[in-house]
Amino acid sequence: QVQLVESGGGSVQAGGSLRLSCTASGSSNGFKAMGWYRQFPGKEQRALVARIPDGGRIVYGASVKGRFTISRENGKNLVVLQMNNLKPEDTAVYYCGADPDGTGRLTYWGQGSQVTVSS
């Protein structure tokens, strides 16, 4: 079955950097899109961080543009989120997601990675 395993995250002071990685497996057709969403403390909904489809346009959430970079290795189900100039408001649990079926939605999720930014 589809599995996503995340690594990285942690705690950093404002202005610092962190890196999140996610490896997906279990889809014979690969993954049509992968990306990251985050869930802020006390909130139920997840917010888009970045999304990278196969051969398509990368989309970033407005609050991370210019600070975060998403990348995906060609032919590999590995997606990396490089987070620079982190701010306390970036504190959240970050979830890696994947779309194996081409539905246009990320339907499988990793376990979540805590990112804490102190001021």
mmCIF file of the C-alpha atoms, coordinates in Angstrom:
data_MODEL
# 
_entry.id   MODEL 
# 
loop_
_atom_site.group_PDB 
_atom_site.id 
_atom_site.type_symbol 
_atom_site.label_atom_id 
_atom_site.label_alt_id 
_atom_site.label_comp_id 
_atom_site.label_asym_id 
_atom_site.label_entity_id 
_atom_site.label_seq_id 
_atom_site.pdbx_PDB_ins_code 
_atom_site.Cartn_x 
_atom_site.Cartn_y 
_atom_site.Cartn_z 
_atom_site.occupancy 
_atom_site.B_iso_or_equiv 
_atom_site.pdbx_formal_charge 
_atom_site.auth_seq_id 
_atom_site.auth_comp_id 
_atom_site.auth_asym_id 
_atom_site.auth_atom_id 
_atom_site.pdbx_PDB_model_num 
ATOM 1   C CA . GLN A 1 1   ? 0.000  0.000  0.000   1.00 0.00 ? 1   GLN A CA 1 
ATOM 2   C CA . VAL A 1 2   ? 1.015  3.617  -0.342  1.00 0.00 ? 2   VAL A CA 1 
ATOM 3   C CA . GLN A 1 3   ? 3.329  4.845  2.380   1.00 0.00 ? 3   GLN A CA 1 
ATOM 4   C CA . LEU A 1 4   ? 4.990  8.195  2.945   1.00 0.00 ? 4   LEU A CA 1 
ATOM 5   C CA . VAL A 1 5   ? 7.882  8.527  5.351   1.00 0.00 ? 5   VAL A CA 1 
ATOM 6   C CA . GLU A 1 6   ? 9.034  11.948 6.457   1.00 0.00 ? 6   GLU A CA 1 
ATOM 7   C CA . SER A 1 7   ? 12.295 13.036 8.001   1.00 0.00 ? 7   SER A CA 1 
ATOM 8   C CA . GLY A 1 8   ? 13.765 16.302 9.165   1.00 0.00 ? 8   GLY A CA 1 
ATOM 9   C CA . GLY A 1 9   ? 12.094 19.123 11.005  1.00 0.00 ? 9   GLY A CA 1 
ATOM 10  C CA . GLY A 1 10  ? 12.915 20.114 14.566  1.00 0.00 ? 10  GLY A CA 1 
ATOM 11  C CA . SER A 1 11  ? 13.473 23.380 16.402  1.00 0.00 ? 11  SER A CA 1 
ATOM 12  C CA . VAL A 1 12  ? 15.285 26.493 15.243  1.00 0.00 ? 12  VAL A CA 1 
ATOM 13  C CA . GLN A 1 13  ? 15.489 30.160 16.054  1.00 0.00 ? 13  GLN A CA 1 
ATOM 14  C CA . ALA A 1 14  ? 13.865 32.757 13.851  1.00 0.00 ? 14  ALA A CA 1 
ATOM 15  C CA . GLY A 1 15  ? 15.909 33.376 10.727  1.00 0.00 ? 15  GLY A CA 1 
ATOM 16  C CA . GLY A 1 16  ? 17.246 29.850 10.688  1.00 0.00 ? 16  GLY A CA 1 
ATOM 17  C CA . SER A 1 17  ? 16.740 27.023 8.218   1.00 0.00 ? 17  SER A CA 1 
ATOM 18  C CA . LEU A 1 18  ? 15.358 23.515 8.287   1.00 0.00 ? 18  LEU A CA 1 
ATOM 19  C CA . ARG A 1 19  ? 14.884 20.804 5.699   1.00 0.00 ? 19  ARG A CA 1 
ATOM 20  C CA . LEU A 1 20  ? 12.111 18.253 5.378   1.00 0.00 ? 20  LEU A CA 1 
ATOM 21  C CA . SER A 1 21  ? 12.304 15.141 3.225   1.00 0.00 ? 21  SER A CA 1 
ATOM 22  C CA . CYS A 1 22  ? 9.619  12.668 2.250   1.00 0.00 ? 22  CYS A CA 1 
ATOM 23  C CA . THR A 1 23  ? 9.881  9.365  0.432   1.00 0.00 ? 23  THR A CA 1 
ATOM 24  C CA . ALA A 1 24  ? 6.774  7.759  -1.031  1.00 0.00 ? 24  ALA A CA 1 
ATOM 25  C CA . SER A 1 25  ? 6.340  4.120  -2.003  1.00 0.00 ? 25  SER A CA 1 
ATOM 26  C CA . GLY A 1 26  ? 3.668  1.635  -2.919  1.00 0.00 ? 26  GLY A CA 1 
ATOM 27  C CA . SER A 1 27  ? 2.359  3.017  -6.216  1.00 0.00 ? 27  SER A CA 1 
ATOM 28  C CA . SER A 1 28  ? 3.260  1.099  -9.376  1.00 0.00 ? 28  SER A CA 1 
ATOM 29  C CA . ASN A 1 29  ? 2.456  4.161  -11.480 1.00 0.00 ? 29  ASN A CA 1 
ATOM 30  C CA . GLY A 1 30  ? 4.434  6.554  -9.371  1.00 0.00 ? 30  GLY A CA 1 
ATOM 31  C CA . PHE A 1 31  ? 2.980  9.741  -7.964  1.00 0.00 ? 31  PHE A CA 1 
ATOM 32  C CA . LYS A 1 32  ? 1.407  12.426 -10.133 1.00 0.00 ? 32  LYS A CA 1 
ATOM 33  C CA . ALA A 1 33  ? 2.011  15.114 -7.536  1.00 0.00 ? 33  ALA A CA 1 
ATOM 34  C CA . MET A 1 34  ? 3.637  15.491 -4.154  1.00 0.00 ? 34  MET A CA 1 
ATOM 35  C CA . GLY A 1 35  ? 3.664  18.334 -1.714  1.00 0.00 ? 35  GLY A CA 1 
ATOM 36  C CA . TRP A 1 36  ? 3.573  19.698 1.794   1.00 0.00 ? 36  TRP A CA 1 
ATOM 37  C CA . TYR A 1 37  ? 0.768  21.043 3.908   1.00 0.00 ? 37  TYR A CA 1 
ATOM 38  C CA . ARG A 1 38  ? 0.962  22.283 7.485   1.00 0.00 ? 38  ARG A CA 1 
ATOM 39  C CA . GLN A 1 39  ? -1.362 22.326 10.456  1.00 0.00 ? 39  GLN A CA 1 
ATOM 40  C CA . PHE A 1 40  ? -1.024 25.211 12.877  1.00 0.00 ? 40  PHE A CA 1 
ATOM 41  C CA . PRO A 1 41  ? -1.450 24.745 16.635  1.00 0.00 ? 41  PRO A CA 1 
ATOM 42  C CA . GLY A 1 42  ? -5.111 24.667 17.592  1.00 0.00 ? 42  GLY A CA 1 
ATOM 43  C CA . LYS A 1 43  ? -6.292 24.538 13.985  1.00 0.00 ? 43  LYS A CA 1 
ATOM 44  C CA . GLU A 1 44  ? -7.983 21.596 12.295  1.00 0.00 ? 44  GLU A CA 1 
ATOM 45  C CA . GLN A 1 45  ? -7.459 22.487 8.657   1.00 0.00 ? 45  GLN A CA 1 
ATOM 46  C CA . ARG A 1 46  ? -4.171 22.078 6.890   1.00 0.00 ? 46  ARG A CA 1 
ATOM 47  C CA . ALA A 1 47  ? -2.766 24.891 4.815   1.00 0.00 ? 47  ALA A CA 1 
ATOM 48  C CA . LEU A 1 48  ? -0.826 24.557 1.577   1.00 0.00 ? 48  LEU A CA 1 
ATOM 49  C CA . VAL A 1 49  ? 2.912  25.014 1.872   1.00 0.00 ? 49  VAL A CA 1 
ATOM 50  C CA . ALA A 1 50  ? 4.034  23.844 -1.558  1.00 0.00 ? 50  ALA A CA 1 
ATOM 51  C CA . ARG A 1 51  ? 3.000  21.396 -4.226  1.00 0.00 ? 51  ARG A CA 1 
ATOM 52  C CA . ILE A 1 52  ? 4.988  19.969 -7.106  1.00 0.00 ? 52  ILE A CA 1 
ATOM 53  C CA . PRO A 1 53  ? 3.240  17.986 -9.842  1.00 0.00 ? 53  PRO A CA 1 
ATOM 54  C CA . ASP A 1 54  ? 4.905  15.866 -12.496 1.00 0.00 ? 54  ASP A CA 1 
ATOM 55  C CA . GLY A 1 55  ? 5.880  18.227 -15.268 1.00 0.00 ? 55  GLY A CA 1 
ATOM 56  C CA . GLY A 1 56  ? 3.638  20.936 -13.951 1.00 0.00 ? 56  GLY A CA 1 
ATOM 57  C CA . ARG A 1 57  ? 3.892  24.279 -12.255 1.00 0.00 ? 57  ARG A CA 1 
ATOM 58  C CA . ILE A 1 58  ? 5.041  24.440 -8.668  1.00 0.00 ? 58  ILE A CA 1 
ATOM 59  C CA . VAL A 1 59  ? 2.601  26.187 -6.369  1.00 0.00 ? 59  VAL A CA 1 
ATOM 60  C CA . TYR A 1 60  ? 3.569  27.827 -3.074  1.00 0.00 ? 60  TYR A CA 1 
ATOM 61  C CA . GLY A 1 61  ? 1.436  29.141 -0.269  1.00 0.00 ? 61  GLY A CA 1 
ATOM 62  C CA . ALA A 1 62  ? 1.523  32.920 -0.184  1.00 0.00 ? 62  ALA A CA 1 
ATOM 63  C CA . SER A 1 63  ? 3.232  33.161 3.192   1.00 0.00 ? 63  SER A CA 1 
ATOM 64  C CA . VAL A 1 64  ? 6.204  30.994 2.214   1.00 0.00 ? 64  VAL A CA 1 
ATOM 65  C CA . LYS A 1 65  ? 7.011  32.334 -1.249  1.00 0.00 ? 65  LYS A CA 1 
ATOM 66  C CA . GLY A 1 66  ? 10.616 33.410 -1.508  1.00 0.00 ? 66  GLY A CA 1 
ATOM 67  C CA . ARG A 1 67  ? 11.589 31.576 1.682   1.00 0.00 ? 67  ARG A CA 1 
ATOM 68  C CA . PHE A 1 68  ? 10.725 27.932 1.041   1.00 0.00 ? 68  PHE A CA 1 
ATOM 69  C CA . THR A 1 69  ? 11.767 25.794 -1.915  1.00 0.00 ? 69  THR A CA 1 
ATOM 70  C CA . ILE A 1 70  ? 10.242 22.467 -2.897  1.00 0.00 ? 70  ILE A CA 1 
ATOM 71  C CA . SER A 1 71  ? 12.104 20.048 -5.101  1.00 0.00 ? 71  SER A CA 1 
ATOM 72  C CA . ARG A 1 72  ? 11.642 16.547 -6.378  1.00 0.00 ? 72  ARG A CA 1 
ATOM 73  C CA . GLU A 1 73  ? 14.221 14.249 -7.854  1.00 0.00 ? 73  GLU A CA 1 
ATOM 74  C CA . ASN A 1 74  ? 13.364 13.075 -11.366 1.00 0.00 ? 74  ASN A CA 1 
ATOM 75  C CA . GLY A 1 75  ? 12.282 9.469  -11.381 1.00 0.00 ? 75  GLY A CA 1 
ATOM 76  C CA . LYS A 1 76  ? 12.310 9.247  -7.612  1.00 0.00 ? 76  LYS A CA 1 
ATOM 77  C CA . ASN A 1 77  ? 9.428  9.531  -5.239  1.00 0.00 ? 77  ASN A CA 1 
ATOM 78  C CA . LEU A 1 78  ? 11.389 11.868 -3.005  1.00 0.00 ? 78  LEU A CA 1 
ATOM 79  C CA . VAL A 1 79  ? 10.322 15.396 -2.265  1.00 0.00 ? 79  VAL A CA 1 
ATOM 80  C CA . VAL A 1 80  ? 12.333 17.899 -0.263  1.00 0.00 ? 80  VAL A CA 1 
ATOM 81  C CA . LEU A 1 81  ? 11.215 21.136 1.346   1.00 0.00 ? 81  LEU A CA 1 
ATOM 82  C CA . GLN A 1 82  ? 14.005 23.586 2.112   1.00 0.00 ? 82  GLN A CA 1 
ATOM 83  C CA . MET A 1 83  ? 12.826 26.209 4.574   1.00 0.00 ? 83  MET A CA 1 
ATOM 84  C CA . ASN A 1 84  ? 14.903 29.358 4.981   1.00 0.00 ? 84  ASN A CA 1 
ATOM 85  C CA . ASN A 1 85  ? 14.411 32.530 6.993   1.00 0.00 ? 85  ASN A CA 1 
ATOM 86  C CA . LEU A 1 86  ? 11.974 30.746 9.263   1.00 0.00 ? 86  LEU A CA 1 
ATOM 87  C CA . LYS A 1 87  ? 9.568  32.783 11.361  1.00 0.00 ? 87  LYS A CA 1 
ATOM 88  C CA . PRO A 1 88  ? 7.723  31.910 14.582  1.00 0.00 ? 88  PRO A CA 1 
ATOM 89  C CA . GLU A 1 89  ? 4.489  31.839 12.593  1.00 0.00 ? 89  GLU A CA 1 
ATOM 90  C CA . ASP A 1 90  ? 5.893  28.915 10.600  1.00 0.00 ? 90  ASP A CA 1 
ATOM 91  C CA . THR A 1 91  ? 5.547  26.762 13.728  1.00 0.00 ? 91  THR A CA 1 
ATOM 92  C CA . ALA A 1 92  ? 3.296  23.865 12.764  1.00 0.00 ? 92  ALA A CA 1 
ATOM 93  C CA . VAL A 1 93  ? 3.145  20.165 12.025  1.00 0.00 ? 93  VAL A CA 1 
ATOM 94  C CA . TYR A 1 94  ? 4.165  19.629 8.420   1.00 0.00 ? 94  TYR A CA 1 
ATOM 95  C CA . TYR A 1 95  ? 2.617  16.785 6.418   1.00 0.00 ? 95  TYR A CA 1 
ATOM 96  C CA . CYS A 1 96  ? 3.908  15.326 3.201   1.00 0.00 ? 96  CYS A CA 1 
ATOM 97  C CA . GLY A 1 97  ? 1.216  14.315 0.748   1.00 0.00 ? 97  GLY A CA 1 
ATOM 98  C CA . ALA A 1 98  ? 1.060  12.429 -2.534  1.00 0.00 ? 98  ALA A CA 1 
ATOM 99  C CA . ASP A 1 99  ? -1.348 11.862 -5.395  1.00 0.00 ? 99  ASP A CA 1 
ATOM 100 C CA . PRO A 1 100 ? -0.839 8.411  -6.962  1.00 0.00 ? 100 PRO A CA 1 
ATOM 101 C CA . ASP A 1 101 ? -4.024 8.366  -9.015  1.00 0.00 ? 101 ASP A CA 1 
ATOM 102 C CA . GLY A 1 102 ? -3.971 11.687 -10.820 1.00 0.00 ? 102 GLY A CA 1 
ATOM 103 C CA . THR A 1 103 ? -7.034 12.966 -9.005  1.00 0.00 ? 103 THR A CA 1 
ATOM 104 C CA . GLY A 1 104 ? -5.505 16.393 -8.564  1.00 0.00 ? 104 GLY A CA 1 
ATOM 105 C CA . ARG A 1 105 ? -5.622 16.064 -4.793  1.00 0.00 ? 105 ARG A CA 1 
ATOM 106 C CA . LEU A 1 106 ? -3.037 14.803 -2.336  1.00 0.00 ? 106 LEU A CA 1 
ATOM 107 C CA . THR A 1 107 ? -4.798 11.797 -0.886  1.00 0.00 ? 107 THR A CA 1 
ATOM 108 C CA . TYR A 1 108 ? -2.074 9.983  1.015   1.00 0.00 ? 108 TYR A CA 1 
ATOM 109 C CA . TRP A 1 109 ? -0.173 11.505 3.912   1.00 0.00 ? 109 TRP A CA 1 
ATOM 110 C CA . GLY A 1 110 ? 2.950  11.058 5.962   1.00 0.00 ? 110 GLY A CA 1 
ATOM 111 C CA . GLN A 1 111 ? 3.083  10.897 9.728   1.00 0.00 ? 111 GLN A CA 1 
ATOM 112 C CA . GLY A 1 112 ? 3.723  14.614 10.235  1.00 0.00 ? 112 GLY A CA 1 
ATOM 113 C CA . SER A 1 113 ? 6.857  16.462 11.295  1.00 0.00 ? 113 SER A CA 1 
ATOM 114 C CA . GLN A 1 114 ? 6.963  19.122 13.975  1.00 0.00 ? 114 GLN A CA 1 
ATOM 115 C CA . VAL A 1 115 ? 8.661  22.389 13.073  1.00 0.00 ? 115 VAL A CA 1 
ATOM 116 C CA . THR A 1 116 ? 9.099  24.861 15.911  1.00 0.00 ? 116 THR A CA 1 
ATOM 117 C CA . VAL A 1 117 ? 10.531 28.325 15.387  1.00 0.00 ? 117 VAL A CA 1 
ATOM 118 C CA . SER A 1 118 ? 11.358 30.429 18.413  1.00 0.00 ? 118 SER A CA 1 
ATOM 119 C CA . SER A 1 119 ? 11.723 34.186 18.426  1.00 0.00 ? 119 SER A CA 1 
# 
